[in-house]
Amino acid sequence: MGIALSPEDEVNRACIQLYHHVATQAPLRGKNILEVSCGHGGGASYLARALQPKSYTALDLNPAGIRFCKQRHQMKGLAFLQGDAESLPFEPETFDAVINVEASHCYPNFARFLAEVARVLLPAGHFLYADFRFGDRLAEWEQALAAAPLHVLQTRNINAEVLRGMSQNSARSLDLVERRLPKFLRSLGRDFAGIKGARIYDALRSGEVSYRSYCFEKPRHTIRSTRQVP
């Protein structure tokens, strides 16, 4: 993407470019942003620095991950919080944008998550989203997205871009898997990291998996029924 990165960020270019692509689908400068499922906070740290929102709240279910984030990524306007994606601990209409990157396929109730996103978004706020599904779950995914109380502004299949990033990171990811994981977890680690020849890599290349980015907008007005209940 040609983004100018610091030497510290350059090593994570492929992941940063995914975050940059997703987050820049709407203007975030001076806005109040929520990221759901922030992991270890690298994406949150980059976006808070690069896009200059007013505030950036990053939430994750894993308390150990949140403790790591608070120690590693300390800057004005960036806050980390433990919480559940399907029961967001915020008042309605709190955020200008909600970001979610490669996490929702793990949620037990995806439709409930989408309802929570709509609840905490301000009217005309944006849901900036990227994730993947295998073919056998594609229809279910599309139905849930279509039923959400949000309007699709744009969507894009990004299989080719994700594959390119995986290829560039493959040697580094394999080295980390071999050095950091016990033997019984290495096969799973190679798949999770998208190393060349692993299941997720081959599925993306064949089209068995669809990886997409989306930009949704919350409607400015809610139409209420005028029907009377006897």
PDB file of C-alpha atoms in Angstrom:
ATOM      1  CA  MET A   1       0.000   0.000   0.000  1.00  0.00           C
ATOM      2  CA  GLY A   2       3.002   2.305   0.202  1.00  0.00           C
ATOM      3  CA  ILE A   3       2.246   3.478   3.739  1.00  0.00           C
ATOM      4  CA  ALA A   4       5.223   5.190   5.369  1.00  0.00           C
ATOM      5  CA  LEU A   5       6.031   3.190   8.520  1.00  0.00           C
ATOM      6  CA  SER A   6       8.553   3.552  11.302  1.00  0.00           C
ATOM      7  CA  PRO A   7      11.252   0.860  11.575  1.00  0.00           C
ATOM      8  CA  GLU A   8       9.389  -0.571  14.578  1.00  0.00           C
ATOM      9  CA  ASP A   9       6.181  -0.916  12.564  1.00  0.00           C
ATOM     10  CA  GLU A  10       7.791  -2.045   9.304  1.00  0.00           C
ATOM     11  CA  VAL A  11       8.251  -5.635  10.518  1.00  0.00           C
ATOM     12  CA  ASN A  12       4.464  -5.876  10.911  1.00  0.00           C
ATOM     13  CA  ARG A  13       3.646  -4.208   7.580  1.00  0.00           C
ATOM     14  CA  ALA A  14       1.246  -6.877   6.281  1.00  0.00           C
ATOM     15  CA  CYS A  15      -0.905  -6.787   9.428  1.00  0.00           C
ATOM     16  CA  ILE A  16      -0.788  -2.996   9.618  1.00  0.00           C
ATOM     17  CA  GLN A  17      -1.890  -2.684   5.992  1.00  0.00           C
ATOM     18  CA  LEU A  18      -4.942  -4.837   6.730  1.00  0.00           C
ATOM     19  CA  TYR A  19      -5.869  -2.583   9.655  1.00  0.00           C
ATOM     20  CA  HIS A  20      -5.188   0.530   7.570  1.00  0.00           C
ATOM     21  CA  HIS A  21      -7.380  -0.712   4.719  1.00  0.00           C
ATOM     22  CA  VAL A  22     -10.287  -1.541   7.044  1.00  0.00           C
ATOM     23  CA  ALA A  23     -10.099   1.610   9.189  1.00  0.00           C
ATOM     24  CA  THR A  24      -9.687   4.137   6.381  1.00  0.00           C
ATOM     25  CA  GLN A  25     -13.012   3.213   4.787  1.00  0.00           C
ATOM     26  CA  ALA A  26     -14.427   6.123   6.850  1.00  0.00           C
ATOM     27  CA  PRO A  27     -12.801   9.290   8.277  1.00  0.00           C
ATOM     28  CA  LEU A  28     -11.704   8.699  11.881  1.00  0.00           C
ATOM     29  CA  ARG A  29      -9.727  11.839  12.696  1.00  0.00           C
ATOM     30  CA  GLY A  30     -11.175  13.514  15.787  1.00  0.00           C
ATOM     31  CA  LYS A  31     -13.732  10.721  16.293  1.00  0.00           C
ATOM     32  CA  ASN A  32     -14.465   8.353  19.200  1.00  0.00           C
ATOM     33  CA  ILE A  33     -13.532   4.832  18.115  1.00  0.00           C
ATOM     34  CA  LEU A  34     -14.155   1.369  19.556  1.00  0.00           C
ATOM     35  CA  GLU A  35     -12.228  -1.708  18.464  1.00  0.00           C
ATOM     36  CA  VAL A  36     -13.766  -5.035  19.474  1.00  0.00           C
ATOM     37  CA  SER A  37     -11.373  -7.991  19.885  1.00  0.00           C
ATOM     38  CA  CYS A  38      -8.119  -6.038  19.818  1.00  0.00           C
ATOM     39  CA  GLY A  39      -5.856  -8.996  20.655  1.00  0.00           C
ATOM     40  CA  HIS A  40      -2.472  -7.755  21.849  1.00  0.00           C
ATOM     41  CA  GLY A  41      -3.179  -4.210  20.692  1.00  0.00           C
ATOM     42  CA  GLY A  42      -0.753  -3.694  17.813  1.00  0.00           C
ATOM     43  CA  GLY A  43      -3.479  -2.630  15.404  1.00  0.00           C
ATOM     44  CA  ALA A  44      -5.024  -0.310  17.973  1.00  0.00           C
ATOM     45  CA  SER A  45      -1.649   1.288  18.663  1.00  0.00           C
ATOM     46  CA  TYR A  46      -1.002   1.910  14.958  1.00  0.00           C
ATOM     47  CA  LEU A  47      -4.452   3.359  14.231  1.00  0.00           C
ATOM     48  CA  ALA A  48      -4.402   5.601  17.308  1.00  0.00           C
ATOM     49  CA  ARG A  49      -1.069   7.031  16.162  1.00  0.00           C
ATOM     50  CA  ALA A  50      -1.694   7.196  12.417  1.00  0.00           C
ATOM     51  CA  LEU A  51      -5.333   8.270  12.113  1.00  0.00           C
ATOM     52  CA  GLN A  52      -5.499  10.608  15.132  1.00  0.00           C
ATOM     53  CA  PRO A  53      -8.952   9.849  16.530  1.00  0.00           C
ATOM     54  CA  LYS A  54     -10.201  11.797  19.536  1.00  0.00           C
ATOM     55  CA  SER A  55     -10.305   8.578  21.573  1.00  0.00           C
ATOM     56  CA  TYR A  56      -9.632   4.918  20.817  1.00  0.00           C
ATOM     57  CA  THR A  57     -11.082   2.277  23.131  1.00  0.00           C
ATOM     58  CA  ALA A  58      -9.869  -1.270  22.484  1.00  0.00           C
ATOM     59  CA  LEU A  59     -11.732  -4.203  24.029  1.00  0.00           C
ATOM     60  CA  ASP A  60     -10.896  -7.903  24.243  1.00  0.00           C
ATOM     61  CA  LEU A  61     -12.299 -10.907  26.110  1.00  0.00           C
ATOM     62  CA  ASN A  62      -8.857 -12.113  27.242  1.00  0.00           C
ATOM     63  CA  PRO A  63      -7.817 -10.425  30.523  1.00  0.00           C
ATOM     64  CA  ALA A  64      -4.172 -11.484  30.097  1.00  0.00           C
ATOM     65  CA  GLY A  65      -4.122  -9.865  26.670  1.00  0.00           C
ATOM     66  CA  ILE A  66      -5.575  -6.652  28.061  1.00  0.00           C
ATOM     67  CA  ARG A  67      -2.918  -6.575  30.798  1.00  0.00           C
ATOM     68  CA  PHE A  68      -0.265  -6.932  28.089  1.00  0.00           C
ATOM     69  CA  CYS A  69      -1.835  -4.111  26.039  1.00  0.00           C
ATOM     70  CA  LYS A  70      -1.883  -1.725  28.994  1.00  0.00           C
ATOM     71  CA  GLN A  71       1.823  -2.342  29.623  1.00  0.00           C
ATOM     72  CA  ARG A  72       2.940  -2.311  25.981  1.00  0.00           C
ATOM     73  CA  HIS A  73       0.849   0.408  24.344  1.00  0.00           C
ATOM     74  CA  GLN A  74       0.669   3.537  26.456  1.00  0.00           C
ATOM     75  CA  MET A  75      -0.385   6.768  24.786  1.00  0.00           C
ATOM     76  CA  LYS A  76      -2.846   9.581  25.244  1.00  0.00           C
ATOM     77  CA  GLY A  77      -6.361   8.770  24.070  1.00  0.00           C
ATOM     78  CA  LEU A  78      -5.795   4.995  23.846  1.00  0.00           C
ATOM     79  CA  ALA A  79      -7.539   2.825  26.452  1.00  0.00           C
ATOM     80  CA  PHE A  80      -7.820  -0.947  26.821  1.00  0.00           C
ATOM     81  CA  LEU A  81     -10.736  -2.737  28.462  1.00  0.00           C
ATOM     82  CA  GLN A  82     -11.696  -6.352  29.114  1.00  0.00           C
ATOM     83  CA  GLY A  83     -15.153  -7.219  27.841  1.00  0.00           C
ATOM     84  CA  ASP A  84     -17.423  -9.435  25.769  1.00  0.00           C
ATOM     85  CA  ALA A  85     -18.113  -8.698  22.089  1.00  0.00           C
ATOM     86  CA  GLU A  86     -21.689  -9.939  22.508  1.00  0.00           C
ATOM     87  CA  SER A  87     -22.400  -7.751  25.553  1.00  0.00           C
ATOM     88  CA  LEU A  88     -20.483  -4.506  25.066  1.00  0.00           C
ATOM     89  CA  PRO A  89     -20.092  -2.547  28.332  1.00  0.00           C
ATOM     90  CA  PHE A  90     -21.066   0.837  26.859  1.00  0.00           C
ATOM     91  CA  GLU A  91     -24.107   3.065  26.728  1.00  0.00           C
ATOM     92  CA  PRO A  92     -26.119   3.271  23.487  1.00  0.00           C
ATOM     93  CA  GLU A  93     -24.898   5.695  20.820  1.00  0.00           C
ATOM     94  CA  THR A  94     -21.409   6.172  22.278  1.00  0.00           C
ATOM     95  CA  PHE A  95     -19.024   5.736  19.320  1.00  0.00           C
ATOM     96  CA  ASP A  96     -18.551   7.246  15.873  1.00  0.00           C
ATOM     97  CA  ALA A  97     -17.047   4.006  14.545  1.00  0.00           C
ATOM     98  CA  VAL A  98     -16.581   0.377  15.570  1.00  0.00           C
ATOM     99  CA  ILE A  99     -13.680  -1.644  14.149  1.00  0.00           C
ATOM    100  CA  ASN A 100     -13.490  -5.453  14.087  1.00  0.00           C
ATOM    101  CA  VAL A 101     -10.695  -7.305  12.287  1.00  0.00           C
ATOM    102  CA  GLU A 102     -10.477 -11.087  11.817  1.00  0.00           C
ATOM    103  CA  ALA A 103     -12.250 -12.065  15.038  1.00  0.00           C
ATOM    104  CA  SER A 104     -15.980 -12.539  14.509  1.00  0.00           C
ATOM    105  CA  HIS A 105     -15.665 -16.093  13.155  1.00  0.00           C
ATOM    106  CA  CYS A 106     -14.915 -17.095  16.771  1.00  0.00           C
ATOM    107  CA  TYR A 107     -18.063 -15.546  18.293  1.00  0.00           C
ATOM    108  CA  PRO A 108     -20.764 -17.950  19.515  1.00  0.00           C
ATOM    109  CA  ASN A 109     -23.587 -15.603  18.412  1.00  0.00           C
ATOM    110  CA  PHE A 110     -22.523 -13.397  15.515  1.00  0.00           C
ATOM    111  CA  ALA A 111     -25.981 -11.815  15.122  1.00  0.00           C
ATOM    112  CA  ARG A 112     -25.904 -10.684  18.748  1.00  0.00           C
ATOM    113  CA  PHE A 113     -22.527  -9.048  18.160  1.00  0.00           C
ATOM    114  CA  LEU A 114     -23.905  -7.134  15.170  1.00  0.00           C
ATOM    115  CA  ALA A 115     -26.856  -5.945  17.264  1.00  0.00           C
ATOM    116  CA  GLU A 116     -24.436  -4.715  19.932  1.00  0.00           C
ATOM    117  CA  VAL A 117     -22.376  -2.868  17.319  1.00  0.00           C
ATOM    118  CA  ALA A 118     -25.506  -1.088  16.085  1.00  0.00           C
ATOM    119  CA  ARG A 119     -26.533  -0.261  19.655  1.00  0.00           C
ATOM    120  CA  VAL A 120     -23.286   1.489  20.622  1.00  0.00           C
ATOM    121  CA  LEU A 121     -22.872   3.347  17.308  1.00  0.00           C
ATOM    122  CA  LEU A 122     -24.072   6.905  16.938  1.00  0.00           C
ATOM    123  CA  PRO A 123     -26.542   7.549  14.096  1.00  0.00           C
ATOM    124  CA  ALA A 124     -24.568   7.730  10.828  1.00  0.00           C
ATOM    125  CA  GLY A 125     -21.680   5.973  12.600  1.00  0.00           C
ATOM    126  CA  HIS A 126     -19.611   3.351  10.781  1.00  0.00           C
ATOM    127  CA  PHE A 127     -18.874  -0.316  11.347  1.00  0.00           C
ATOM    128  CA  LEU A 128     -15.496  -1.078   9.734  1.00  0.00           C
ATOM    129  CA  TYR A 129     -15.075  -4.811   9.452  1.00  0.00           C
ATOM    130  CA  ALA A 130     -12.997  -7.617   7.959  1.00  0.00           C
ATOM    131  CA  ASP A 131     -13.177 -11.366   8.419  1.00  0.00           C
ATOM    132  CA  PHE A 132     -13.380 -14.674   6.579  1.00  0.00           C
ATOM    133  CA  ARG A 133     -15.650 -17.714   6.366  1.00  0.00           C
ATOM    134  CA  PHE A 134     -15.271 -21.172   4.884  1.00  0.00           C
ATOM    135  CA  GLY A 135     -17.760 -22.067   2.168  1.00  0.00           C
ATOM    136  CA  ASP A 136     -20.028 -24.129   4.421  1.00  0.00           C
ATOM    137  CA  ARG A 137     -20.654 -21.055   6.640  1.00  0.00           C
ATOM    138  CA  LEU A 138     -20.794 -18.433   3.910  1.00  0.00           C
ATOM    139  CA  ALA A 139     -24.601 -18.311   3.512  1.00  0.00           C
ATOM    140  CA  GLU A 140     -25.102 -18.062   7.281  1.00  0.00           C
ATOM    141  CA  TRP A 141     -22.596 -15.177   7.426  1.00  0.00           C
ATOM    142  CA  GLU A 142     -24.214 -13.299   4.566  1.00  0.00           C
ATOM    143  CA  GLN A 143     -27.702 -13.748   6.044  1.00  0.00           C
ATOM    144  CA  ALA A 144     -26.601 -12.356   9.424  1.00  0.00           C
ATOM    145  CA  LEU A 145     -24.951  -9.340   7.775  1.00  0.00           C
ATOM    146  CA  ALA A 146     -28.018  -8.676   5.623  1.00  0.00           C
ATOM    147  CA  ALA A 147     -30.309  -8.843   8.690  1.00  0.00           C
ATOM    148  CA  ALA A 148     -28.205  -6.452  10.787  1.00  0.00           C
ATOM    149  CA  PRO A 149     -29.640  -2.959  11.447  1.00  0.00           C
ATOM    150  CA  LEU A 150     -26.864  -1.421   9.328  1.00  0.00           C
ATOM    151  CA  HIS A 151     -26.507  -0.319   5.697  1.00  0.00           C
ATOM    152  CA  VAL A 152     -23.664  -1.682   3.549  1.00  0.00           C
ATOM    153  CA  LEU A 153     -21.739   1.164   1.933  1.00  0.00           C
ATOM    154  CA  GLN A 154     -19.030  -0.967   0.355  1.00  0.00           C
ATOM    155  CA  THR A 155     -17.533  -4.435   0.420  1.00  0.00           C
ATOM    156  CA  ARG A 156     -14.514  -6.048  -1.176  1.00  0.00           C
ATOM    157  CA  ASN A 157     -13.038  -9.525  -1.489  1.00  0.00           C
ATOM    158  CA  ILE A 158      -9.440  -9.288  -0.272  1.00  0.00           C
ATOM    159  CA  ASN A 159      -8.284 -12.908  -0.669  1.00  0.00           C
ATOM    160  CA  ALA A 160      -5.459 -11.901  -3.014  1.00  0.00           C
ATOM    161  CA  GLU A 161      -4.122  -9.196  -0.688  1.00  0.00           C
ATOM    162  CA  VAL A 162      -4.293 -11.427   2.397  1.00  0.00           C
ATOM    163  CA  LEU A 163      -2.510 -14.226   0.529  1.00  0.00           C
ATOM    164  CA  ARG A 164       0.247 -11.823  -0.506  1.00  0.00           C
ATOM    165  CA  GLY A 165       0.733 -10.767   3.124  1.00  0.00           C
ATOM    166  CA  MET A 166       0.789 -14.388   4.283  1.00  0.00           C
ATOM    167  CA  SER A 167       3.394 -15.235   1.662  1.00  0.00           C
ATOM    168  CA  GLN A 168       5.608 -12.337   2.708  1.00  0.00           C
ATOM    169  CA  ASN A 169       5.324 -13.321   6.381  1.00  0.00           C
ATOM    170  CA  SER A 170       5.533 -17.085   5.896  1.00  0.00           C
ATOM    171  CA  ALA A 171       9.217 -17.594   6.757  1.00  0.00           C
ATOM    172  CA  ARG A 172       9.039 -15.331   9.816  1.00  0.00           C
ATOM    173  CA  SER A 173       5.793 -16.949  11.007  1.00  0.00           C
ATOM    174  CA  LEU A 174       7.221 -20.445  10.594  1.00  0.00           C
ATOM    175  CA  ASP A 175      10.295 -19.478  12.614  1.00  0.00           C
ATOM    176  CA  LEU A 176       8.105 -18.131  15.429  1.00  0.00           C
ATOM    177  CA  VAL A 177       5.940 -21.264  15.438  1.00  0.00           C
ATOM    178  CA  GLU A 178       8.974 -23.562  15.595  1.00  0.00           C
ATOM    179  CA  ARG A 179      10.659 -21.549  18.364  1.00  0.00           C
ATOM    180  CA  ARG A 180       7.668 -20.602  20.491  1.00  0.00           C
ATOM    181  CA  LEU A 181       5.183 -23.470  20.369  1.00  0.00           C
ATOM    182  CA  PRO A 182       5.456 -27.001  21.800  1.00  0.00           C
ATOM    183  CA  LYS A 183       5.503 -29.719  19.164  1.00  0.00           C
ATOM    184  CA  PHE A 184       1.897 -30.794  19.694  1.00  0.00           C
ATOM    185  CA  LEU A 185       0.671 -27.273  18.814  1.00  0.00           C
ATOM    186  CA  ARG A 186       2.901 -26.541  15.835  1.00  0.00           C
ATOM    187  CA  SER A 187       0.548 -27.917  13.184  1.00  0.00           C
ATOM    188  CA  LEU A 188      -2.271 -25.743  14.521  1.00  0.00           C
ATOM    189  CA  GLY A 189       0.130 -22.808  14.779  1.00  0.00           C
ATOM    190  CA  ARG A 190       1.206 -23.143  11.143  1.00  0.00           C
ATOM    191  CA  ASP A 191      -2.445 -23.127  10.071  1.00  0.00           C
ATOM    192  CA  PHE A 192      -3.389 -20.206  12.311  1.00  0.00           C
ATOM    193  CA  ALA A 193      -0.431 -18.148  11.066  1.00  0.00           C
ATOM    194  CA  GLY A 194      -1.305 -18.784   7.419  1.00  0.00           C
ATOM    195  CA  ILE A 195       2.032 -20.315   6.497  1.00  0.00           C
ATOM    196  CA  LYS A 196       2.380 -21.497   2.893  1.00  0.00           C
ATOM    197  CA  GLY A 197       0.998 -25.015   2.525  1.00  0.00           C
ATOM    198  CA  ALA A 198      -1.140 -24.807   5.669  1.00  0.00           C
ATOM    199  CA  ARG A 199      -4.898 -25.357   5.433  1.00  0.00           C
ATOM    200  CA  ILE A 200      -6.026 -21.727   5.688  1.00  0.00           C
ATOM    201  CA  TYR A 201      -3.483 -20.586   3.098  1.00  0.00           C
ATOM    202  CA  ASP A 202      -4.543 -23.238   0.592  1.00  0.00           C
ATOM    203  CA  ALA A 203      -8.237 -22.581   1.268  1.00  0.00           C
ATOM    204  CA  LEU A 204      -7.801 -18.870   0.567  1.00  0.00           C
ATOM    205  CA  ARG A 205      -5.919 -19.616  -2.633  1.00  0.00           C
ATOM    206  CA  SER A 206      -8.550 -22.086  -3.870  1.00  0.00           C
ATOM    207  CA  GLY A 207     -11.497 -19.863  -2.940  1.00  0.00           C
ATOM    208  CA  GLU A 208     -12.830 -22.302  -0.352  1.00  0.00           C
ATOM    209  CA  VAL A 209     -12.487 -19.389   2.070  1.00  0.00           C
ATOM    210  CA  SER A 210     -13.837 -15.911   1.348  1.00  0.00           C
ATOM    211  CA  TYR A 211     -12.011 -13.055   3.102  1.00  0.00           C
ATOM    212  CA  ARG A 212     -13.858  -9.723   2.868  1.00  0.00           C
ATOM    213  CA  SER A 213     -13.759  -6.166   4.124  1.00  0.00           C
ATOM    214  CA  TYR A 214     -16.910  -4.130   4.742  1.00  0.00           C
ATOM    215  CA  CYS A 215     -17.980  -0.607   5.561  1.00  0.00           C
ATOM    216  CA  PHE A 216     -21.442  -0.293   7.138  1.00  0.00           C
ATOM    217  CA  GLU A 217     -23.328   2.798   8.259  1.00  0.00           C
ATOM    218  CA  LYS A 218     -25.935   3.004  11.014  1.00  0.00           C
ATOM    219  CA  PRO A 219     -29.139   4.687   9.764  1.00  0.00           C
ATOM    220  CA  ARG A 220     -29.626   8.263  10.937  1.00  0.00           C
ATOM    221  CA  HIS A 221     -33.259   7.646  11.863  1.00  0.00           C
ATOM    222  CA  THR A 222     -35.071   4.602  13.221  1.00  0.00           C
ATOM    223  CA  ILE A 223     -38.529   4.022  11.794  1.00  0.00           C
ATOM    224  CA  ARG A 224     -40.910   3.038  14.563  1.00  0.00           C
ATOM    225  CA  SER A 225     -44.154   1.173  13.979  1.00  0.00           C
ATOM    226  CA  THR A 226     -47.395   3.076  14.584  1.00  0.00           C
ATOM    227  CA  ARG A 227     -49.435  -0.067  15.070  1.00  0.00           C
ATOM    228  CA  GLN A 228     -51.398  -0.232  18.304  1.00  0.00           C
ATOM    229  CA  VAL A 229     -51.273  -3.313  20.496  1.00  0.00           C
ATOM    230  CA  PRO A 230     -54.729  -4.129  21.853  1.00  0.00           C
TER     231      PRO A 230
END
